[in-house]
Amino acid sequence: MEKRIFILFFLLIITSVYAQNEIMKLTTPPYLQKGDTIAILAPAGILKNRNPTIDKAKKLAESWGLRVVYGKHMFNQNDHFAGTDEERCQDFQDVLDNPSIKAIWSARGGYGSVRILDKLDFTEFKKHPKWVIGYSDITAFHNHIHNLGVETLHAMMATSMEESSEDIVETIATFKKALFGEKLRYEIPASKKNRIGEVSGELVGGNIAILASMLGSDSQLSTDGKILFIEEIGEYKYSIDRMLQSLKRAGYFTKVKAIVVGDMTKIKRNTTPWGSSIEQLILEVVPKDIPLLFNFPAGHEPDNRALIMGREVKLSISKDKQCLLEFN
């Protein structure tokens, strides 16, 4: 009798763990197929004199067999922003609620996504998930939608088409692969500053400034048991240190499985030299037993590889041979 009770108890534990894992697994929006429609929107910064670039992005998507529509207010101007908060929100809401549109491709980042985030109703989106695509300021959407239980795509934006075609070959190729459901697998040169390790976990994160700005809100991430990706542009080192310290105090590095560090672009020089590298700032805030991969090609450089946020990845980090990041 006791043996039966023990077996039953054991089975209940296994079932509970399995069910918990199933519940925690994020929803993958349908991969795109030829004939599908995507929308290009500007949820943040202004698109002044960039109509030809957006048209070029439209032609790229059409060359893949996709239909493309533009947000009604995308080329509006309201000081810093691509239209008023209400106009940008309306464009985004219209697409969220339209089940025939399979992806939302951000025209650019800049700043402004957070201003419309709480105005949006994701009810229909949760019924009919679709890919939300972008990086930088679009980190606000990645975080918020992650907490809704849906994967998103950290990848090139429409304005990425301003870069030299030779410099964005992998950027475009990996974006297309991700959209159409092909497997993503990256081999990355080793860095002597890496912390070695082999782990698997759900990938989350994005731009450091936006991650820090989400603290204390419904869009704040839990990094427990996950792999955190970070990148940044145009900040002073002291500012990056301040944001990293904020994330540290919020527990972002306490139970994380690993850190993937992307591009740190156009770092500003202070009149008083800071005295240490960006790598050192990161090494100081992340516990010594947490694996760290530096120099992953994603962020604000032309070579911006696609990352599926919320998807489990396998990560193998070395200091002297090729490192591997592979999506399940």
CSV table of C-alpha atoms in Angstrom, one decimal:
chain,number,residue,atom,x,y,z
A,1,MET,CA,0.0,0.0,0.0
A,2,GLU,CA,2.8,2.4,1.0
A,3,LYS,CA,4.6,1.6,-2.3
A,4,ARG,CA,1.5,2.4,-4.3
A,5,ILE,CA,1.1,5.7,-2.5
A,6,PHE,CA,4.8,6.6,-3.2
A,7,ILE,CA,4.4,5.8,-6.9
A,8,LEU,CA,1.3,7.8,-7.1
A,9,PHE,CA,2.9,10.7,-5.3
A,10,PHE,CA,5.9,10.5,-7.7
A,11,LEU,CA,3.7,10.5,-10.8
A,12,LEU,CA,1.8,13.5,-9.5
A,13,ILE,CA,5.1,15.4,-9.1
A,14,ILE,CA,6.3,14.5,-12.6
A,15,THR,CA,2.9,15.5,-14.1
A,16,SER,CA,2.9,18.8,-12.2
A,17,VAL,CA,6.4,19.7,-13.5
A,18,TYR,CA,5.5,18.7,-17.0
A,19,ALA,CA,2.3,20.7,-16.9
A,20,GLN,CA,4.2,23.7,-15.5
A,21,ASN,CA,6.7,23.6,-18.3
A,22,GLU,CA,3.9,23.3,-20.9
A,23,ILE,CA,2.2,26.4,-19.4
A,24,MET,CA,5.4,28.4,-19.4
A,25,LYS,CA,6.2,27.7,-23.0
A,26,LEU,CA,5.5,30.7,-25.1
A,27,THR,CA,3.2,30.8,-28.1
A,28,THR,CA,4.9,30.9,-31.5
A,29,PRO,CA,3.0,33.1,-34.0
A,30,PRO,CA,2.4,31.4,-37.3
A,31,TYR,CA,5.4,31.5,-39.6
A,32,LEU,CA,4.9,33.5,-42.8
A,33,GLN,CA,4.0,32.0,-46.2
A,34,LYS,CA,3.9,33.5,-49.6
A,35,GLY,CA,0.7,35.5,-50.0
A,36,ASP,CA,0.6,36.6,-46.4
A,37,THR,CA,0.3,40.3,-45.5
A,38,ILE,CA,2.6,42.2,-43.2
A,39,ALA,CA,2.3,45.8,-42.0
A,40,ILE,CA,5.1,48.4,-41.7
A,41,LEU,CA,4.4,50.8,-38.8
A,42,ALA,CA,6.2,53.6,-37.0
A,43,PRO,CA,5.4,53.3,-33.3
A,44,ALA,CA,8.2,55.6,-32.2
A,45,GLY,CA,10.5,58.0,-34.0
A,46,ILE,CA,9.8,60.3,-36.9
A,47,LEU,CA,10.4,59.1,-40.5
A,48,LYS,CA,11.5,62.4,-42.0
A,49,ASN,CA,12.6,62.1,-45.7
A,50,ARG,CA,12.7,58.3,-45.4
A,51,ASN,CA,9.9,57.4,-47.8
A,52,PRO,CA,12.3,55.9,-50.4
A,53,THR,CA,13.9,53.7,-47.7
A,54,ILE,CA,10.6,52.3,-46.5
A,55,ASP,CA,9.6,51.7,-50.1
A,56,LYS,CA,12.8,49.7,-50.5
A,57,ALA,CA,11.9,47.6,-47.5
A,58,LYS,CA,8.5,47.0,-49.0
A,59,LYS,CA,10.0,45.8,-52.2
A,60,LEU,CA,12.3,43.4,-50.2
A,61,ALA,CA,9.3,41.8,-48.5
A,62,GLU,CA,7.4,41.6,-51.8
A,63,SER,CA,10.3,39.8,-53.4
A,64,TRP,CA,9.6,37.1,-50.8
A,65,GLY,CA,6.0,36.8,-52.0
A,66,LEU,CA,4.5,38.9,-49.2
A,67,ARG,CA,1.9,41.6,-49.4
A,68,VAL,CA,2.8,44.8,-47.6
A,69,VAL,CA,0.6,47.6,-46.1
A,70,TYR,CA,1.6,50.8,-44.4
A,71,GLY,CA,0.3,52.3,-41.2
A,72,LYS,CA,-2.1,55.1,-42.0
A,73,HIS,CA,-0.2,57.7,-40.0
A,74,MET,CA,3.3,56.3,-40.5
A,75,PHE,CA,4.7,59.4,-42.3
A,76,ASN,CA,3.1,61.9,-40.0
A,77,GLN,CA,5.3,64.2,-38.0
A,78,ASN,CA,4.7,65.4,-34.4
A,79,ASP,CA,8.0,66.8,-33.2
A,80,HIS,CA,10.2,63.8,-32.3
A,81,PHE,CA,7.5,61.3,-33.1
A,82,ALA,CA,5.9,59.7,-36.2
A,83,GLY,CA,2.6,61.2,-35.4
A,84,THR,CA,0.8,61.9,-32.1
A,85,ASP,CA,0.6,59.2,-29.5
A,86,GLU,CA,-3.0,58.6,-30.5
A,87,GLU,CA,-2.1,58.3,-34.2
A,88,ARG,CA,0.7,55.8,-33.6
A,89,CYS,CA,-1.4,53.9,-31.2
A,90,GLN,CA,-4.3,53.7,-33.7
A,91,ASP,CA,-2.0,52.3,-36.4
A,92,PHE,CA,-0.7,49.7,-34.0
A,93,GLN,CA,-4.2,48.8,-32.6
A,94,ASP,CA,-5.6,48.4,-36.1
A,95,VAL,CA,-3.0,45.9,-37.0
A,96,LEU,CA,-3.2,44.0,-33.7
A,97,ASP,CA,-6.9,43.6,-34.3
A,98,ASN,CA,-6.6,42.5,-37.9
A,99,PRO,CA,-6.2,38.7,-38.2
A,100,SER,CA,-5.3,38.9,-41.9
A,101,ILE,CA,-2.1,40.7,-41.1
A,102,LYS,CA,0.5,38.2,-40.0
A,103,ALA,CA,3.4,40.4,-38.9
A,104,ILE,CA,4.1,44.0,-37.6
A,105,TRP,CA,7.4,45.3,-38.9
A,106,SER,CA,8.7,48.4,-37.2
A,107,ALA,CA,9.9,51.0,-39.6
A,108,ARG,CA,12.4,52.3,-37.0
A,109,GLY,CA,13.0,52.7,-33.3
A,110,GLY,CA,14.3,55.9,-31.8
A,111,TYR,CA,12.0,56.6,-28.9
A,112,GLY,CA,8.3,56.6,-28.2
A,113,SER,CA,7.1,53.0,-28.0
A,114,VAL,CA,6.6,53.2,-24.2
A,115,ARG,CA,4.2,56.1,-24.7
A,116,ILE,CA,1.6,54.0,-26.5
A,117,LEU,CA,2.2,50.6,-24.8
A,118,ASP,CA,-0.4,51.0,-22.1
A,119,LYS,CA,-2.9,52.4,-24.5
A,120,LEU,CA,-3.0,49.2,-26.5
A,121,ASP,CA,-5.5,46.4,-26.1
A,122,PHE,CA,-3.9,43.0,-26.8
A,123,THR,CA,-7.1,41.0,-26.5
A,124,GLU,CA,-7.4,40.1,-30.3
A,125,PHE,CA,-3.6,39.7,-30.6
A,126,LYS,CA,-3.6,37.0,-28.0
A,127,LYS,CA,-6.4,35.2,-30.0
A,128,HIS,CA,-4.4,35.6,-33.2
A,129,PRO,CA,-0.7,36.1,-32.4
A,130,LYS,CA,1.5,37.6,-35.0
A,131,TRP,CA,5.2,38.5,-35.2
A,132,VAL,CA,6.2,41.8,-33.8
A,133,ILE,CA,9.6,42.8,-35.3
A,134,GLY,CA,12.3,45.3,-34.5
A,135,TYR,CA,15.0,46.2,-32.1
A,136,SER,CA,16.3,49.1,-30.0
A,137,ASP,CA,13.2,51.0,-28.8
A,138,ILE,CA,11.1,48.1,-29.9
A,139,THR,CA,12.5,46.3,-26.8
A,140,ALA,CA,9.5,47.8,-25.0
A,141,PHE,CA,7.2,45.6,-27.1
A,142,HIS,CA,9.5,42.5,-26.8
A,143,ASN,CA,9.3,42.8,-23.0
A,144,HIS,CA,5.6,43.5,-22.8
A,145,ILE,CA,4.6,40.8,-25.3
A,146,HIS,CA,6.9,38.3,-23.6
A,147,ASN,CA,4.9,38.7,-20.4
A,148,LEU,CA,1.7,38.0,-22.5
A,149,GLY,CA,3.2,34.7,-23.4
A,150,VAL,CA,4.1,35.2,-27.1
A,151,GLU,CA,7.4,35.1,-29.0
A,152,THR,CA,8.7,38.2,-30.8
A,153,LEU,CA,11.4,38.8,-33.4
A,154,HIS,CA,14.5,41.0,-32.6
A,155,ALA,CA,15.6,41.7,-36.1
A,156,MET,CA,16.2,44.4,-38.7
A,157,MET,CA,13.7,47.3,-39.2
A,158,ALA,CA,12.6,48.9,-42.5
A,159,THR,CA,15.2,51.7,-42.1
A,160,SER,CA,18.0,49.0,-42.0
A,161,MET,CA,17.7,49.1,-45.8
A,162,GLU,CA,19.7,52.4,-45.7
A,163,GLU,CA,22.8,50.4,-45.0
A,164,SER,CA,25.1,49.1,-47.8
A,165,SER,CA,23.7,45.9,-49.3
A,166,GLU,CA,27.0,44.2,-48.8
A,167,ASP,CA,26.9,44.9,-45.1
A,168,ILE,CA,23.5,43.5,-44.4
A,169,VAL,CA,23.6,40.2,-46.2
A,170,GLU,CA,23.3,38.1,-43.0
A,171,THR,CA,20.9,40.6,-41.5
A,172,ILE,CA,18.5,40.1,-44.3
A,173,ALA,CA,19.1,36.4,-44.6
A,174,THR,CA,18.5,35.6,-41.0
A,175,PHE,CA,15.5,37.9,-40.8
A,176,LYS,CA,13.9,35.9,-43.7
A,177,LYS,CA,14.8,32.6,-42.1
A,178,ALA,CA,13.2,33.5,-38.9
A,179,LEU,CA,10.0,34.8,-40.5
A,180,PHE,CA,9.5,31.7,-42.6
A,181,GLY,CA,10.4,29.2,-39.9
A,182,GLU,CA,13.9,28.1,-40.9
A,183,LYS,CA,16.2,27.1,-38.1
A,184,LEU,CA,18.6,29.8,-36.8
A,185,ARG,CA,22.1,28.6,-35.8
A,186,TYR,CA,25.0,31.0,-35.1
A,187,GLU,CA,28.7,30.3,-34.8
A,188,ILE,CA,30.4,33.2,-33.1
A,189,PRO,CA,34.2,33.9,-32.7
A,190,ALA,CA,35.5,33.4,-29.2
A,191,SER,CA,36.5,36.3,-27.0
A,192,LYS,CA,39.2,36.0,-24.2
A,193,LYS,CA,36.7,37.9,-22.0
A,194,ASN,CA,34.0,35.3,-22.4
A,195,ARG,CA,33.0,33.2,-19.4
A,196,ILE,CA,32.8,29.6,-20.6
A,197,GLY,CA,29.7,27.3,-20.2
A,198,GLU,CA,27.0,25.3,-21.9
A,199,VAL,CA,23.4,26.1,-21.0
A,200,SER,CA,19.9,26.1,-22.5
A,201,GLY,CA,17.2,28.6,-21.7
A,202,GLU,CA,14.6,31.0,-23.0
A,203,LEU,CA,16.2,34.1,-24.7
A,204,VAL,CA,14.9,37.5,-23.5
A,205,GLY,CA,16.2,41.0,-23.4
A,206,GLY,CA,17.2,43.8,-25.8
A,207,ASN,CA,18.4,47.3,-25.5
A,208,ILE,CA,19.8,48.1,-22.0
A,209,ALA,CA,18.3,51.6,-21.7
A,210,ILE,CA,14.8,50.2,-22.5
A,211,LEU,CA,15.2,47.2,-20.2
A,212,ALA,CA,16.1,49.6,-17.4
A,213,SER,CA,13.1,51.9,-18.2
A,214,MET,CA,10.7,49.0,-17.9
A,215,LEU,CA,11.7,48.3,-14.3
A,216,GLY,CA,8.8,48.5,-11.9
A,217,SER,CA,6.1,48.2,-14.7
A,218,ASP,CA,4.0,45.4,-16.0
A,219,SER,CA,6.6,45.1,-18.8
A,220,GLN,CA,9.5,44.3,-16.5
A,221,LEU,CA,11.0,40.9,-17.4
A,222,SER,CA,11.8,38.0,-15.1
A,223,THR,CA,15.2,36.7,-16.1
A,224,ASP,CA,15.1,33.7,-13.7
A,225,GLY,CA,16.3,30.6,-15.5
A,226,LYS,CA,16.6,32.5,-18.8
A,227,ILE,CA,19.4,33.7,-21.1
A,228,LEU,CA,19.6,37.5,-21.3
A,229,PHE,CA,20.6,39.4,-24.4
A,230,ILE,CA,21.8,43.0,-24.1
A,231,GLU,CA,23.0,45.7,-26.6
A,232,GLU,CA,23.3,49.5,-26.5
A,233,ILE,CA,24.1,52.6,-28.6
A,234,GLY,CA,25.1,56.2,-28.1
A,235,GLU,CA,25.5,56.2,-24.3
A,236,TYR,CA,28.3,57.3,-22.0
A,237,LYS,CA,30.0,54.5,-20.1
A,238,TYR,CA,28.8,56.0,-16.8
A,239,SER,CA,25.3,55.9,-18.1
A,240,ILE,CA,25.7,52.2,-19.1
A,241,ASP,CA,27.1,51.5,-15.7
A,242,ARG,CA,24.1,53.2,-14.0
A,243,MET,CA,21.6,51.1,-16.1
A,244,LEU,CA,23.5,47.9,-15.4
A,245,GLN,CA,23.6,48.6,-11.7
A,246,SER,CA,19.8,49.3,-11.8
A,247,LEU,CA,19.2,45.9,-13.5
A,248,LYS,CA,21.5,44.2,-11.0
A,249,ARG,CA,19.6,45.7,-8.1
A,250,ALA,CA,16.4,44.5,-9.7
A,251,GLY,CA,17.7,40.9,-9.7
A,252,TYR,CA,18.3,40.6,-13.4
A,253,PHE,CA,21.6,38.9,-13.0
A,254,THR,CA,20.9,36.8,-9.9
A,255,LYS,CA,19.2,33.7,-11.3
A,256,VAL,CA,19.9,34.2,-15.0
A,257,LYS,CA,21.5,31.2,-16.8
A,258,ALA,CA,23.8,33.2,-19.1
A,259,ILE,CA,24.3,36.6,-20.7
A,260,VAL,CA,24.7,37.3,-24.4
A,261,VAL,CA,26.3,40.7,-25.2
A,262,GLY,CA,25.5,42.2,-28.5
A,263,ASP,CA,26.9,45.4,-30.1
A,264,MET,CA,27.9,48.3,-28.0
A,265,THR,CA,27.8,51.0,-30.7
A,266,LYS,CA,28.9,54.7,-30.7
A,267,ILE,CA,29.8,54.8,-27.1
A,268,LYS,CA,30.4,58.5,-26.1
A,269,ARG,CA,33.5,59.8,-24.5
A,270,ASN,CA,33.2,61.7,-21.2
A,271,THR,CA,35.4,64.7,-20.5
A,272,THR,CA,36.7,62.7,-17.5
A,273,PRO,CA,37.9,59.3,-18.7
A,274,TRP,CA,35.9,56.5,-17.2
A,275,GLY,CA,38.9,54.2,-17.0
A,276,SER,CA,37.4,50.7,-17.8
A,277,SER,CA,35.9,48.9,-20.8
A,278,ILE,CA,32.2,48.1,-21.4
A,279,GLU,CA,33.2,44.4,-21.0
A,280,GLN,CA,34.6,45.1,-17.6
A,281,LEU,CA,31.4,46.9,-16.5
A,282,ILE,CA,29.4,43.8,-17.5
A,283,LEU,CA,31.8,41.4,-15.8
A,284,GLU,CA,31.5,43.4,-12.6
A,285,VAL,CA,27.7,43.2,-12.3
A,286,VAL,CA,27.2,39.6,-13.4
A,287,PRO,CA,28.1,36.9,-10.8
A,288,LYS,CA,31.3,35.0,-11.6
A,289,ASP,CA,29.5,31.7,-12.1
A,290,ILE,CA,27.3,33.0,-14.9
A,291,PRO,CA,28.5,32.2,-18.5
A,292,LEU,CA,29.0,35.3,-20.7
A,293,LEU,CA,29.2,35.6,-24.5
A,294,PHE,CA,30.6,38.8,-25.9
A,295,ASN,CA,30.5,40.2,-29.4
A,296,PHE,CA,27.3,38.6,-30.7
A,297,PRO,CA,26.4,40.4,-34.0
A,298,ALA,CA,23.1,41.9,-33.0
A,299,GLY,CA,22.1,45.5,-32.2
A,300,HIS,CA,22.8,48.7,-34.0
A,301,GLU,CA,25.6,47.6,-36.4
A,302,PRO,CA,24.7,46.7,-40.0
A,303,ASP,CA,25.3,43.0,-39.3
A,304,ASN,CA,22.2,42.5,-37.1
A,305,ARG,CA,21.4,38.8,-36.8
A,306,ALA,CA,17.8,37.8,-36.1
A,307,LEU,CA,16.9,36.6,-32.6
A,308,ILE,CA,13.6,35.0,-31.6
A,309,MET,CA,12.8,36.4,-28.2
A,310,GLY,CA,11.1,33.9,-25.9
A,311,ARG,CA,12.5,30.9,-27.8
A,312,GLU,CA,14.7,28.3,-26.1
A,313,VAL,CA,18.3,28.4,-27.3
A,314,LYS,CA,21.3,26.2,-26.7
A,315,LEU,CA,24.4,28.2,-25.9
A,316,SER,CA,28.0,26.9,-25.9
A,317,ILE,CA,30.6,29.5,-24.9
A,318,SER,CA,34.4,29.1,-25.2
A,319,LYS,CA,37.4,31.5,-24.8
A,320,ASP,CA,39.4,29.9,-27.6
A,321,LYS,CA,37.2,28.3,-30.2
A,322,GLN,CA,33.9,29.0,-32.0
A,323,CYS,CA,30.9,29.6,-29.7
A,324,LEU,CA,27.4,28.4,-30.6
A,325,LEU,CA,24.0,29.9,-30.2
A,326,GLU,CA,21.3,27.6,-31.6
A,327,PHE,CA,17.5,28.0,-31.5
A,328,ASN,CA,15.3,25.0,-30.8
